[in-house]
């Protein structure tokens, strides 16, 4: 368990097109000080407004997670936020010159490779974790997410996720994936999984001004009984793994890493955000874990103190 906050070791720059807007966007990820969290800055708008990556700033969860403040938005933040969370980046300033984070290849691989290239810088402040003490649940019709206390007492297992998708489709129906979060496992098992969609929905999305930048270069497209991508799948269960990636990106909006066990069934961005909101609004169900410098060593302290999210 990492005791100290981290930021990126150097500035990261890249560009690409937005999945939904189809617009080109340039991004710079800059190191940021302890306690600042993750923030987006719209450099293309006068005054360079800042949008903090916090659950309170979620303005839409349809087909992507969109953050906004005072009408200024940045969308499709989830894969980049997942990469930062999964690699242990607590603080960073993300400058964008457009309304959407580039989709890249539809996965989090490009982000993770760029983070690895600059490495991480350790900051002086301790990292704070949310440790679940009593179970909670969010659901909508047959979809649900359970969040339970961590399984093992020694805290090795920070966040475990058991995710099931179940589509009424002949090619893609039920897939389950169980995963325990660490930077190594995240890189091996999750980051490569790409965005996916059904061919029958693509036309509807485009008619509604969505998925304008979508192509076989940045999404797996599912036809009647096979995928359209000639290169095939990266994992046989790539679809459910991508949903785990999305969930990790949405959990980043808690503002602190989570320690607990998740069981999710057919969830999506909207239900993921309901979970994040419920956690932060029911502080009786968790405690904050923070490491403090004692005289002889750094020791973990579970705090009753409530935090304002
Ligand atoms: Zn996604």
PDB file of C-alpha atoms and ligand atoms in Angstrom:
ATOM      1  CA  UNK A   1       0.000   0.000   0.000  1.00  0.00           C
ATOM      2  CA  UNK A   2       1.409   3.318  -1.037  1.00  0.00           C
ATOM      3  CA  UNK A   3       1.701   5.707   1.884  1.00  0.00           C
ATOM      4  CA  UNK A   4       2.501   8.900   0.001  1.00  0.00           C
ATOM      5  CA  UNK A   5       0.731  10.920  -2.656  1.00  0.00           C
ATOM      6  CA  UNK A   6       2.207  10.949  -6.153  1.00  0.00           C
ATOM      7  CA  UNK A   7       2.128  13.101  -9.242  1.00  0.00           C
ATOM      8  CA  UNK A   8       3.499  12.604 -12.752  1.00  0.00           C
ATOM      9  CA  UNK A   9       7.291  12.899 -12.994  1.00  0.00           C
ATOM     10  CA  UNK A  10       7.205  15.341 -15.890  1.00  0.00           C
ATOM     11  CA  UNK A  11       4.811  16.974 -18.345  1.00  0.00           C
ATOM     12  CA  UNK A  12       3.073  14.598 -20.760  1.00  0.00           C
ATOM     13  CA  UNK A  13       1.787  15.866 -24.122  1.00  0.00           C
ATOM     14  CA  UNK A  14      -0.363  14.142 -26.730  1.00  0.00           C
ATOM     15  CA  UNK A  15      -3.222  14.744 -29.136  1.00  0.00           C
ATOM     16  CA  UNK A  16      -6.004  12.832 -30.821  1.00  0.00           C
ATOM     17  CA  UNK A  17      -9.692  13.038 -31.680  1.00  0.00           C
ATOM     18  CA  UNK A  18     -12.707  12.901 -29.405  1.00  0.00           C
ATOM     19  CA  UNK A  19     -14.867   9.775 -29.706  1.00  0.00           C
ATOM     20  CA  UNK A  20     -18.159  11.657 -29.597  1.00  0.00           C
ATOM     21  CA  UNK A  21     -17.281  15.106 -30.983  1.00  0.00           C
ATOM     22  CA  UNK A  22     -14.834  13.870 -33.621  1.00  0.00           C
ATOM     23  CA  UNK A  23     -12.817  17.027 -32.857  1.00  0.00           C
ATOM     24  CA  UNK A  24      -9.011  17.117 -32.613  1.00  0.00           C
ATOM     25  CA  UNK A  25      -7.796  17.861 -29.079  1.00  0.00           C
ATOM     26  CA  UNK A  26      -4.320  18.485 -27.644  1.00  0.00           C
ATOM     27  CA  UNK A  27      -3.660  17.495 -24.048  1.00  0.00           C
ATOM     28  CA  UNK A  28      -0.901  18.285 -21.560  1.00  0.00           C
ATOM     29  CA  UNK A  29      -0.712  16.527 -18.208  1.00  0.00           C
ATOM     30  CA  UNK A  30       1.345  18.575 -15.738  1.00  0.00           C
ATOM     31  CA  UNK A  31       2.699  17.649 -12.313  1.00  0.00           C
ATOM     32  CA  UNK A  32       0.609  19.088  -9.482  1.00  0.00           C
ATOM     33  CA  UNK A  33       1.204  19.517  -5.754  1.00  0.00           C
ATOM     34  CA  UNK A  34      -0.038  17.442  -2.835  1.00  0.00           C
ATOM     35  CA  UNK A  35      -3.718  17.647  -2.013  1.00  0.00           C
ATOM     36  CA  UNK A  36      -4.647  19.263  -5.321  1.00  0.00           C
ATOM     37  CA  UNK A  37      -6.203  16.133  -6.838  1.00  0.00           C
ATOM     38  CA  UNK A  38      -6.913  15.756 -10.549  1.00  0.00           C
ATOM     39  CA  UNK A  39      -8.203  18.801 -12.442  1.00  0.00           C
ATOM     40  CA  UNK A  40      -8.970  19.620 -16.059  1.00  0.00           C
ATOM     41  CA  UNK A  41      -8.277  23.040 -17.552  1.00  0.00           C
ATOM     42  CA  UNK A  42      -9.987  24.219 -20.756  1.00  0.00           C
ATOM     43  CA  UNK A  43      -7.130  26.196 -22.349  1.00  0.00           C
ATOM     44  CA  UNK A  44      -9.264  27.044 -25.399  1.00  0.00           C
ATOM     45  CA  UNK A  45     -11.727  29.089 -23.319  1.00  0.00           C
ATOM     46  CA  UNK A  46     -10.924  32.633 -22.087  1.00  0.00           C
ATOM     47  CA  UNK A  47      -9.807  32.569 -18.475  1.00  0.00           C
ATOM     48  CA  UNK A  48      -8.823  28.874 -18.770  1.00  0.00           C
ATOM     49  CA  UNK A  49     -11.613  27.570 -16.497  1.00  0.00           C
ATOM     50  CA  UNK A  50     -10.724  24.691 -14.179  1.00  0.00           C
ATOM     51  CA  UNK A  51     -12.960  21.634 -13.786  1.00  0.00           C
ATOM     52  CA  UNK A  52     -12.027  19.440 -10.839  1.00  0.00           C
ATOM     53  CA  UNK A  53     -12.371  15.674 -11.338  1.00  0.00           C
ATOM     54  CA  UNK A  54     -14.921  15.331  -8.523  1.00  0.00           C
ATOM     55  CA  UNK A  55     -18.297  13.624  -8.417  1.00  0.00           C
ATOM     56  CA  UNK A  56     -20.027  16.969  -7.817  1.00  0.00           C
ATOM     57  CA  UNK A  57     -18.922  18.107 -11.265  1.00  0.00           C
ATOM     58  CA  UNK A  58     -20.448  15.164 -13.171  1.00  0.00           C
ATOM     59  CA  UNK A  59     -22.977  16.703 -15.569  1.00  0.00           C
ATOM     60  CA  UNK A  60     -23.714  13.724 -17.832  1.00  0.00           C
ATOM     61  CA  UNK A  61     -23.220   9.963 -17.848  1.00  0.00           C
ATOM     62  CA  UNK A  62     -24.790   9.056 -21.181  1.00  0.00           C
ATOM     63  CA  UNK A  63     -22.307   7.133 -23.374  1.00  0.00           C
ATOM     64  CA  UNK A  64     -19.363   8.712 -21.473  1.00  0.00           C
ATOM     65  CA  UNK A  65     -18.672  10.567 -18.246  1.00  0.00           C
ATOM     66  CA  UNK A  66     -18.790  14.352 -18.696  1.00  0.00           C
ATOM     67  CA  UNK A  67     -17.574  16.845 -16.094  1.00  0.00           C
ATOM     68  CA  UNK A  68     -18.581  20.496 -16.058  1.00  0.00           C
ATOM     69  CA  UNK A  69     -18.577  23.737 -14.093  1.00  0.00           C
ATOM     70  CA  UNK A  70     -20.698  26.778 -15.025  1.00  0.00           C
ATOM     71  CA  UNK A  71     -21.526  25.365 -18.460  1.00  0.00           C
ATOM     72  CA  UNK A  72     -17.910  24.552 -19.364  1.00  0.00           C
ATOM     73  CA  UNK A  73     -17.470  20.826 -19.874  1.00  0.00           C
ATOM     74  CA  UNK A  74     -14.929  18.133 -20.640  1.00  0.00           C
ATOM     75  CA  UNK A  75     -16.212  14.737 -21.707  1.00  0.00           C
ATOM     76  CA  UNK A  76     -15.055  11.121 -22.059  1.00  0.00           C
ATOM     77  CA  UNK A  77     -12.745  11.561 -19.077  1.00  0.00           C
ATOM     78  CA  UNK A  78     -13.085   7.978 -17.805  1.00  0.00           C
ATOM     79  CA  UNK A  79     -10.226   6.171 -19.576  1.00  0.00           C
ATOM     80  CA  UNK A  80      -7.644   8.834 -18.711  1.00  0.00           C
ATOM     81  CA  UNK A  81      -8.909   9.008 -15.112  1.00  0.00           C
ATOM     82  CA  UNK A  82      -8.727   5.202 -14.913  1.00  0.00           C
ATOM     83  CA  UNK A  83      -5.105   5.292 -16.132  1.00  0.00           C
ATOM     84  CA  UNK A  84      -4.179   7.868 -13.480  1.00  0.00           C
ATOM     85  CA  UNK A  85      -6.007   5.992 -10.701  1.00  0.00           C
ATOM     86  CA  UNK A  86      -4.693   2.585 -11.748  1.00  0.00           C
ATOM     87  CA  UNK A  87      -1.101   3.827 -11.923  1.00  0.00           C
ATOM     88  CA  UNK A  88      -1.343   5.622  -8.565  1.00  0.00           C
ATOM     89  CA  UNK A  89      -1.340   9.276  -9.680  1.00  0.00           C
ATOM     90  CA  UNK A  90      -3.149  11.344  -7.007  1.00  0.00           C
ATOM     91  CA  UNK A  91      -2.471  14.847  -8.324  1.00  0.00           C
ATOM     92  CA  UNK A  92      -2.222  16.190 -11.879  1.00  0.00           C
ATOM     93  CA  UNK A  93      -3.379  19.142 -13.949  1.00  0.00           C
ATOM     94  CA  UNK A  94      -4.795  18.127 -17.338  1.00  0.00           C
ATOM     95  CA  UNK A  95      -4.896  20.913 -19.912  1.00  0.00           C
ATOM     96  CA  UNK A  96      -7.179  20.342 -22.908  1.00  0.00           C
ATOM     97  CA  UNK A  97      -7.859  22.670 -25.839  1.00  0.00           C
ATOM     98  CA  UNK A  98     -11.241  21.195 -26.665  1.00  0.00           C
ATOM     99  CA  UNK A  99     -14.366  19.694 -25.072  1.00  0.00           C
ATOM    100  CA  UNK A 100     -13.362  16.011 -25.041  1.00  0.00           C
ATOM    101  CA  UNK A 101     -10.387  13.868 -24.018  1.00  0.00           C
ATOM    102  CA  UNK A 102      -8.993  12.065 -27.118  1.00  0.00           C
ATOM    103  CA  UNK A 103     -10.137   8.465 -27.442  1.00  0.00           C
ATOM    104  CA  UNK A 104      -6.715   7.293 -28.739  1.00  0.00           C
ATOM    105  CA  UNK A 105      -7.039   3.540 -29.528  1.00  0.00           C
ATOM    106  CA  UNK A 106     -10.161   3.154 -27.352  1.00  0.00           C
ATOM    107  CA  UNK A 107      -8.198   1.717 -24.433  1.00  0.00           C
ATOM    108  CA  UNK A 108      -5.991   3.173 -21.679  1.00  0.00           C
ATOM    109  CA  UNK A 109      -2.724   1.756 -23.089  1.00  0.00           C
ATOM    110  CA  UNK A 110      -1.464   5.042 -24.616  1.00  0.00           C
ATOM    111  CA  UNK A 111      -2.102   6.919 -21.347  1.00  0.00           C
ATOM    112  CA  UNK A 112      -0.415   4.270 -19.201  1.00  0.00           C
ATOM    113  CA  UNK A 113       2.633   4.108 -21.514  1.00  0.00           C
ATOM    114  CA  UNK A 114       3.040   7.890 -21.337  1.00  0.00           C
ATOM    115  CA  UNK A 115       2.712   7.875 -17.535  1.00  0.00           C
ATOM    116  CA  UNK A 116       5.305   5.111 -17.299  1.00  0.00           C
ATOM    117  CA  UNK A 117       7.676   7.014 -19.567  1.00  0.00           C
ATOM    118  CA  UNK A 118       7.817  10.067 -17.245  1.00  0.00           C
ATOM    119  CA  UNK A 119       7.458   8.031 -14.052  1.00  0.00           C
ATOM    120  CA  UNK A 120       5.892   9.249 -10.816  1.00  0.00           C
ATOM    121  CA  UNK A 121       7.137  11.788  -8.278  1.00  0.00           C
ATOM    122  CA  UNK A 122       6.539  11.140  -4.601  1.00  0.00           C
ATOM    123  CA  UNK A 123       5.074  14.060  -2.676  1.00  0.00           C
ATOM    124  CA  UNK A 124       5.474  14.727   1.045  1.00  0.00           C
ATOM    125  CA  UNK A 125       1.854  14.366   2.116  1.00  0.00           C
ATOM    126  CA  UNK A 126       0.325  11.035   3.045  1.00  0.00           C
ATOM    127  CA  UNK A 127      -2.245   9.486   0.771  1.00  0.00           C
ATOM    128  CA  UNK A 128      -5.740   9.100   2.198  1.00  0.00           C
ATOM    129  CA  UNK A 129      -7.870   6.050   1.432  1.00  0.00           C
ATOM    130  CA  UNK A 130     -11.591   5.404   1.814  1.00  0.00           C
ATOM    131  CA  UNK A 131     -11.969   2.074   3.644  1.00  0.00           C
ATOM    132  CA  UNK A 132     -15.451   0.571   3.452  1.00  0.00           C
ATOM    133  CA  UNK A 133     -16.679  -0.630   6.883  1.00  0.00           C
ATOM    134  CA  UNK A 134     -20.341  -1.395   6.160  1.00  0.00           C
ATOM    135  CA  UNK A 135     -21.830  -2.636   2.874  1.00  0.00           C
ATOM    136  CA  UNK A 136     -23.778  -0.396   0.568  1.00  0.00           C
ATOM    137  CA  UNK A 137     -25.678  -0.968  -2.639  1.00  0.00           C
ATOM    138  CA  UNK A 138     -26.986   0.979  -5.585  1.00  0.00           C
ATOM    139  CA  UNK A 139     -29.358  -0.503  -8.135  1.00  0.00           C
ATOM    140  CA  UNK A 140     -31.576   0.345 -11.047  1.00  0.00           C
ATOM    141  CA  UNK A 141     -34.009  -2.312 -12.245  1.00  0.00           C
ATOM    142  CA  UNK A 142     -31.901  -5.497 -12.509  1.00  0.00           C
ATOM    143  CA  UNK A 143     -28.573  -3.621 -12.566  1.00  0.00           C
ATOM    144  CA  UNK A 144     -26.667  -3.276  -9.322  1.00  0.00           C
ATOM    145  CA  UNK A 145     -23.364  -2.574  -7.605  1.00  0.00           C
ATOM    146  CA  UNK A 146     -22.580  -3.898  -4.129  1.00  0.00           C
ATOM    147  CA  UNK A 147     -19.692  -2.324  -2.254  1.00  0.00           C
ATOM    148  CA  UNK A 148     -18.463  -4.326   0.715  1.00  0.00           C
ATOM    149  CA  UNK A 149     -15.627  -4.109   3.271  1.00  0.00           C
ATOM    150  CA  UNK A 150     -12.253  -5.459   2.086  1.00  0.00           C
ATOM    151  CA  UNK A 151     -11.826  -9.222   2.212  1.00  0.00           C
ATOM    152  CA  UNK A 152      -8.502  -9.581   3.988  1.00  0.00           C
ATOM    153  CA  UNK A 153      -7.550  -7.822   7.181  1.00  0.00           C
ATOM    154  CA  UNK A 154      -3.898  -7.216   6.250  1.00  0.00           C
ATOM    155  CA  UNK A 155      -4.920  -4.729   3.595  1.00  0.00           C
ATOM    156  CA  UNK A 156      -2.977  -6.364   0.739  1.00  0.00           C
ATOM    157  CA  UNK A 157      -6.127  -6.552  -1.296  1.00  0.00           C
ATOM    158  CA  UNK A 158      -7.036  -2.884  -1.776  1.00  0.00           C
ATOM    159  CA  UNK A 159      -9.861  -2.977  -4.264  1.00  0.00           C
ATOM    160  CA  UNK A 160     -11.328  -6.102  -5.760  1.00  0.00           C
ATOM    161  CA  UNK A 161     -13.911  -6.011  -8.512  1.00  0.00           C
ATOM    162  CA  UNK A 162     -16.210  -8.803  -9.649  1.00  0.00           C
ATOM    163  CA  UNK A 163     -18.019  -7.552 -12.752  1.00  0.00           C
ATOM    164  CA  UNK A 164     -20.656  -9.233 -14.931  1.00  0.00           C
ATOM    165  CA  UNK A 165     -22.127  -7.952 -18.170  1.00  0.00           C
ATOM    166  CA  UNK A 166     -25.166  -9.582 -19.757  1.00  0.00           C
ATOM    167  CA  UNK A 167     -26.419  -8.350 -23.125  1.00  0.00           C
ATOM    168  CA  UNK A 168     -29.383  -9.760 -25.026  1.00  0.00           C
ATOM    169  CA  UNK A 169     -27.200 -10.374 -28.088  1.00  0.00           C
ATOM    170  CA  UNK A 170     -26.170 -13.546 -29.919  1.00  0.00           C
ATOM    171  CA  UNK A 171     -22.451 -12.659 -30.079  1.00  0.00           C
ATOM    172  CA  UNK A 172     -21.979 -10.785 -26.798  1.00  0.00           C
ATOM    173  CA  UNK A 173     -24.071 -11.913 -23.887  1.00  0.00           C
ATOM    174  CA  UNK A 174     -22.715 -12.880 -20.490  1.00  0.00           C
ATOM    175  CA  UNK A 175     -19.110 -12.262 -19.430  1.00  0.00           C
ATOM    176  CA  UNK A 176     -17.710 -12.105 -15.905  1.00  0.00           C
ATOM    177  CA  UNK A 177     -14.319 -10.904 -14.720  1.00  0.00           C
ATOM    178  CA  UNK A 178     -12.741 -10.841 -11.277  1.00  0.00           C
ATOM    179  CA  UNK A 179      -9.886  -8.488 -10.643  1.00  0.00           C
ATOM    180  CA  UNK A 180      -7.784  -7.201  -7.775  1.00  0.00           C
ATOM    181  CA  UNK A 181      -6.323  -3.740  -8.337  1.00  0.00           C
ATOM    182  CA  UNK A 182      -2.569  -3.129  -8.304  1.00  0.00           C
ATOM    183  CA  UNK A 183      -0.551  -1.214 -10.917  1.00  0.00           C
ATOM    184  CA  UNK A 184       0.879  -4.523 -12.233  1.00  0.00           C
ATOM    185  CA  UNK A 185      -2.488  -6.285 -12.545  1.00  0.00           C
ATOM    186  CA  UNK A 186      -4.050  -3.138 -13.969  1.00  0.00           C
ATOM    187  CA  UNK A 187      -1.444  -3.033 -16.773  1.00  0.00           C
ATOM    188  CA  UNK A 188      -1.656  -6.758 -17.508  1.00  0.00           C
ATOM    189  CA  UNK A 189      -5.383  -7.310 -17.367  1.00  0.00           C
ATOM    190  CA  UNK A 190      -7.343  -4.089 -17.844  1.00  0.00           C
ATOM    191  CA  UNK A 191      -5.641  -1.261 -19.726  1.00  0.00           C
ATOM    192  CA  UNK A 192      -5.682  -2.932 -23.149  1.00  0.00           C
ATOM    193  CA  UNK A 193      -9.459  -3.441 -23.218  1.00  0.00           C
ATOM    194  CA  UNK A 194     -11.066  -1.152 -25.792  1.00  0.00           C
ATOM    195  CA  UNK A 195     -14.328   0.746 -25.991  1.00  0.00           C
ATOM    196  CA  UNK A 196     -17.040  -1.261 -27.731  1.00  0.00           C
ATOM    197  CA  UNK A 197     -20.408  -0.714 -29.338  1.00  0.00           C
ATOM    198  CA  UNK A 198     -23.057  -2.519 -31.337  1.00  0.00           C
ATOM    199  CA  UNK A 199     -23.291  -1.808 -35.061  1.00  0.00           C
ATOM    200  CA  UNK A 200     -27.081  -1.466 -34.704  1.00  0.00           C
ATOM    201  CA  UNK A 201     -26.505   1.484 -32.321  1.00  0.00           C
ATOM    202  CA  UNK A 202     -23.794   3.266 -34.322  1.00  0.00           C
ATOM    203  CA  UNK A 203     -26.194   4.884 -36.785  1.00  0.00           C
ATOM    204  CA  UNK A 204     -28.494   6.035 -33.983  1.00  0.00           C
ATOM    205  CA  UNK A 205     -25.520   7.499 -32.093  1.00  0.00           C
ATOM    206  CA  UNK A 206     -24.233   9.370 -35.146  1.00  0.00           C
ATOM    207  CA  UNK A 207     -27.719  10.725 -35.905  1.00  0.00           C
ATOM    208  CA  UNK A 208     -27.745  12.121 -32.373  1.00  0.00           C
ATOM    209  CA  UNK A 209     -24.365  13.758 -32.838  1.00  0.00           C
ATOM    210  CA  UNK A 210     -22.497  11.093 -30.850  1.00  0.00           C
ATOM    211  CA  UNK A 211     -19.649   8.729 -31.795  1.00  0.00           C
ATOM    212  CA  UNK A 212     -18.692  11.131 -34.613  1.00  0.00           C
ATOM    213  CA  UNK A 213     -15.013  10.247 -34.090  1.00  0.00           C
ATOM    214  CA  UNK A 214     -15.738   6.541 -33.625  1.00  0.00           C
ATOM    215  CA  UNK A 215     -14.140   4.044 -35.994  1.00  0.00           C
ATOM    216  CA  UNK A 216     -12.657   0.573 -36.043  1.00  0.00           C
ATOM    217  CA  UNK A 217      -9.384   2.262 -35.029  1.00  0.00           C
ATOM    218  CA  UNK A 218     -10.734   3.230 -31.614  1.00  0.00           C
ATOM    219  CA  UNK A 219     -13.629   0.886 -30.856  1.00  0.00           C
ATOM    220  CA  UNK A 220     -14.608  -2.739 -31.151  1.00  0.00           C
ATOM    221  CA  UNK A 221     -17.794  -2.812 -33.220  1.00  0.00           C
ATOM    222  CA  UNK A 222     -20.104  -5.793 -32.781  1.00  0.00           C
ATOM    223  CA  UNK A 223     -22.222  -6.943 -35.731  1.00  0.00           C
ATOM    224  CA  UNK A 224     -24.910  -9.634 -35.738  1.00  0.00           C
ATOM    225  CA  UNK A 225     -22.674 -12.586 -34.963  1.00  0.00           C
ATOM    226  CA  UNK A 226     -19.086 -11.338 -34.952  1.00  0.00           C
ATOM    227  CA  UNK A 227     -16.961  -8.221 -34.518  1.00  0.00           C
ATOM    228  CA  UNK A 228     -16.108  -6.041 -37.519  1.00  0.00           C
ATOM    229  CA  UNK A 229     -12.489  -5.418 -36.442  1.00  0.00           C
ATOM    230  CA  UNK A 230     -10.144  -7.503 -38.599  1.00  0.00           C
ATOM    231  CA  UNK A 231      -7.439  -7.587 -35.915  1.00  0.00           C
ATOM    232  CA  UNK A 232      -9.768  -9.461 -33.569  1.00  0.00           C
ATOM    233  CA  UNK A 233      -9.985  -9.102 -29.808  1.00  0.00           C
ATOM    234  CA  UNK A 234      -7.138  -8.326 -27.390  1.00  0.00           C
ATOM    235  CA  UNK A 235      -8.661 -10.582 -24.724  1.00  0.00           C
ATOM    236  CA  UNK A 236     -11.469 -13.091 -25.291  1.00  0.00           C
ATOM    237  CA  UNK A 237     -13.398 -11.243 -22.579  1.00  0.00           C
ATOM    238  CA  UNK A 238     -12.264  -7.761 -23.656  1.00  0.00           C
ATOM    239  CA  UNK A 239     -15.794  -6.342 -23.249  1.00  0.00           C
ATOM    240  CA  UNK A 240     -16.208  -6.982 -19.526  1.00  0.00           C
ATOM    241  CA  UNK A 241     -12.602  -5.902 -18.927  1.00  0.00           C
ATOM    242  CA  UNK A 242     -13.404  -2.583 -20.581  1.00  0.00           C
ATOM    243  CA  UNK A 243     -16.358  -2.148 -18.230  1.00  0.00           C
ATOM    244  CA  UNK A 244     -13.951  -2.660 -15.322  1.00  0.00           C
ATOM    245  CA  UNK A 245     -11.729   0.072 -16.822  1.00  0.00           C
ATOM    246  CA  UNK A 246     -14.735   2.406 -17.046  1.00  0.00           C
ATOM    247  CA  UNK A 247     -15.664   1.651 -13.422  1.00  0.00           C
ATOM    248  CA  UNK A 248     -12.134   2.417 -12.199  1.00  0.00           C
ATOM    249  CA  UNK A 249     -12.232   5.720 -14.088  1.00  0.00           C
ATOM    250  CA  UNK A 250     -15.561   6.604 -12.508  1.00  0.00           C
ATOM    251  CA  UNK A 251     -14.311   5.626  -9.025  1.00  0.00           C
ATOM    252  CA  UNK A 252     -11.477   8.131  -9.500  1.00  0.00           C
ATOM    253  CA  UNK A 253     -14.134  10.807  -8.942  1.00  0.00           C
ATOM    254  CA  UNK A 254     -14.233   9.789  -5.255  1.00  0.00           C
ATOM    255  CA  UNK A 255     -11.052  11.857  -4.979  1.00  0.00           C
ATOM    256  CA  UNK A 256      -9.355   9.181  -2.862  1.00  0.00           C
ATOM    257  CA  UNK A 257      -8.459   5.544  -3.590  1.00  0.00           C
ATOM    258  CA  UNK A 258     -11.028   3.018  -2.410  1.00  0.00           C
ATOM    259  CA  UNK A 259     -10.410  -0.051  -0.245  1.00  0.00           C
ATOM    260  CA  UNK A 260     -13.224  -2.565  -0.478  1.00  0.00           C
ATOM    261  CA  UNK A 261     -14.866  -5.266  -2.586  1.00  0.00           C
ATOM    262  CA  UNK A 262     -17.178  -4.516  -5.493  1.00  0.00           C
ATOM    263  CA  UNK A 263     -19.685  -6.816  -7.113  1.00  0.00           C
ATOM    264  CA  UNK A 264     -21.215  -5.199 -10.187  1.00  0.00           C
ATOM    265  CA  UNK A 265     -23.908  -6.532 -12.499  1.00  0.00           C
ATOM    266  CA  UNK A 266     -24.658  -4.764 -15.796  1.00  0.00           C
ATOM    267  CA  UNK A 267     -23.500  -1.425 -14.461  1.00  0.00           C
ATOM    268  CA  UNK A 268     -22.608   1.607 -16.555  1.00  0.00           C
ATOM    269  CA  UNK A 269     -21.459   5.185 -16.047  1.00  0.00           C
ATOM    270  CA  UNK A 270     -24.766   6.330 -14.515  1.00  0.00           C
ATOM    271  CA  UNK A 271     -24.881   3.607 -11.860  1.00  0.00           C
ATOM    272  CA  UNK A 272     -21.129   3.946 -11.233  1.00  0.00           C
ATOM    273  CA  UNK A 273     -21.728   7.615 -10.422  1.00  0.00           C
ATOM    274  CA  UNK A 274     -24.678   6.728  -8.179  1.00  0.00           C
ATOM    275  CA  UNK A 275     -22.258   4.561  -6.214  1.00  0.00           C
ATOM    276  CA  UNK A 276     -19.645   7.321  -5.956  1.00  0.00           C
ATOM    277  CA  UNK A 277     -22.305   9.786  -4.782  1.00  0.00           C
ATOM    278  CA  UNK A 278     -23.729   7.335  -2.249  1.00  0.00           C
ATOM    279  CA  UNK A 279     -20.299   6.584  -0.770  1.00  0.00           C
ATOM    280  CA  UNK A 280     -19.509  10.261  -0.283  1.00  0.00           C
ATOM    281  CA  UNK A 281     -22.976  10.995   1.133  1.00  0.00           C
ATOM    282  CA  UNK A 282     -22.898   8.127   3.660  1.00  0.00           C
ATOM    283  CA  UNK A 283     -19.633   8.641   5.557  1.00  0.00           C
ATOM    284  CA  UNK A 284     -20.893   6.384   8.374  1.00  0.00           C
ATOM    285  CA  UNK A 285     -20.221   3.429   6.118  1.00  0.00           C
ATOM    286  CA  UNK A 286     -16.491   4.040   5.743  1.00  0.00           C
ATOM    287  CA  UNK A 287     -13.453   5.405   7.482  1.00  0.00           C
ATOM    288  CA  UNK A 288     -10.566   7.372   6.183  1.00  0.00           C
ATOM    289  CA  UNK A 289      -7.186   5.696   6.340  1.00  0.00           C
ATOM    290  CA  UNK A 290      -4.182   7.946   6.508  1.00  0.00           C
ATOM    291  CA  UNK A 291      -0.529   7.302   7.315  1.00  0.00           C
ATOM    292  CA  UNK A 292       1.124   9.532   9.880  1.00  0.00           C
ATOM    293  CA  UNK A 293       4.743   9.917  10.905  1.00  0.00           C
ATOM    294  CA  UNK A 294       5.151   8.506  14.410  1.00  0.00           C
ATOM    295  CA  UNK A 295       8.408   8.812  16.325  1.00  0.00           C
ATOM    296  CA  UNK A 296       9.863   5.556  15.099  1.00  0.00           C
ATOM    297  CA  UNK A 297       7.929   4.747  11.959  1.00  0.00           C
ATOM    298  CA  UNK A 298       5.105   5.662   9.626  1.00  0.00           C
ATOM    299  CA  UNK A 299       1.912   4.114  10.932  1.00  0.00           C
ATOM    300  CA  UNK A 300      -1.562   3.768   9.464  1.00  0.00           C
ATOM    301  CA  UNK A 301      -4.360   5.564  11.292  1.00  0.00           C
ATOM    302  CA  UNK A 302      -8.043   4.978  10.722  1.00  0.00           C
ATOM    303  CA  UNK A 303      -9.791   8.270  11.213  1.00  0.00           C
ATOM    304  CA  UNK A 304     -13.373   8.946  12.237  1.00  0.00           C
ATOM    305  CA  UNK A 305     -12.987  12.403  10.802  1.00  0.00           C
ATOM    306  CA  UNK A 306     -15.382  13.204   8.012  1.00  0.00           C
ATOM    307  CA  UNK A 307     -14.086  14.730   4.844  1.00  0.00           C
ATOM    308  CA  UNK A 308     -15.916  17.093   2.617  1.00  0.00           C
ATOM    309  CA  UNK A 309     -15.747  15.682  -0.848  1.00  0.00           C
TER     310      UNK A 309
HETATM  311 ZN1  LIG B   1     -15.067   3.178 -21.806  1.00  0.00          ZN
END
